[in-house]
Coordinates of C-alpha atoms in Angstrom, one line a residue:
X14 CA 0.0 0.0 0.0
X15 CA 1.4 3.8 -0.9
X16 CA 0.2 6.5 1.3
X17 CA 0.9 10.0 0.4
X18 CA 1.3 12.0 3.8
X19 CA 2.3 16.0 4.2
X20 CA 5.9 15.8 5.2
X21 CA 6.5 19.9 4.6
X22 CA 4.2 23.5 4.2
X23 CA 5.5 26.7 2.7
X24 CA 3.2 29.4 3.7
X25 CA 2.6 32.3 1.1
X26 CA 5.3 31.7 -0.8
X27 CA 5.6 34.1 -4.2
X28 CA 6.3 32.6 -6.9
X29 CA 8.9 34.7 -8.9
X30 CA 9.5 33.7 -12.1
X31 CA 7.5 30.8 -14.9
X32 CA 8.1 28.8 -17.7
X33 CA 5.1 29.9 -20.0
X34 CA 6.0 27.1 -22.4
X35 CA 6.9 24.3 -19.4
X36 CA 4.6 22.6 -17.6
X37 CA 6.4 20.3 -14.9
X38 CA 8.3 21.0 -11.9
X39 CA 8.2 23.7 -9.6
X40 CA 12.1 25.2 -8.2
X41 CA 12.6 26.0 -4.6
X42 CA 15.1 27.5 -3.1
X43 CA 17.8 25.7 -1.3
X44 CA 17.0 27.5 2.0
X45 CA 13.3 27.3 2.4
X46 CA 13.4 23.9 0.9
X47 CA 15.6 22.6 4.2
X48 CA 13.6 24.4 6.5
X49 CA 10.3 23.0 5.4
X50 CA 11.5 19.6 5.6
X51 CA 10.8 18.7 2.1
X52 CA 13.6 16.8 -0.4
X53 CA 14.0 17.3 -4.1
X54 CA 11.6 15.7 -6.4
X55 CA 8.9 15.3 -4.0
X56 CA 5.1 15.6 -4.8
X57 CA 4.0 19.4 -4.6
X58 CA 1.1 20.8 -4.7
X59 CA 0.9 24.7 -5.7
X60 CA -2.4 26.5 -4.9
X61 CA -3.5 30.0 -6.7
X62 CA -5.3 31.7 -3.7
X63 CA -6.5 34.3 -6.0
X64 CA -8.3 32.1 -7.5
X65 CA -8.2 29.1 -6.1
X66 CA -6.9 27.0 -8.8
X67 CA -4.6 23.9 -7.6
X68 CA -2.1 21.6 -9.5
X69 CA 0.0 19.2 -8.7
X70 CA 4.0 18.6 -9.8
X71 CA 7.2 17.9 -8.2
X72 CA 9.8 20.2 -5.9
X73 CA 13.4 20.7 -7.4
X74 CA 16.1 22.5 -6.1
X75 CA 16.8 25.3 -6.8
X76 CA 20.5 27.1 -5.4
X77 CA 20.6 28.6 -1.9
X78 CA 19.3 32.4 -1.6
X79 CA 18.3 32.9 -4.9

């Protein structure tokens, strides 16, 4: 059996930049990646809260800081 659990949350997080032409994984930063717990290539799920549209992809990392 495979269970799908919430390991990490990030909070209001901006996004700041998109890949009009991409559709696939979502970068994090280094920093808040560690400090929410989560790892690289884990499920993520992005919510728009202005409208309240949701998708799901993957984390990757993206360098410390940036």
């Amino acid at each position: 059996m495979l269970r799908t659990v919430l390991t990490g949350k990030l909070h209001r997080v901006t996004t700041t930049a998109a890949e009009l032409d991409y559709i696939g994984s979502c970068a994090i930063d280094k920093v808040l990646l560690d400090a929410s717990g989560m790892m690289p290539y884990e499920q993520l799920h992005v919510w728009n809260v202005t409208n309240g549209e949701r998708f799901v992809t993957y984390a990757i990392e993206a360098p410390g800081n940036s």
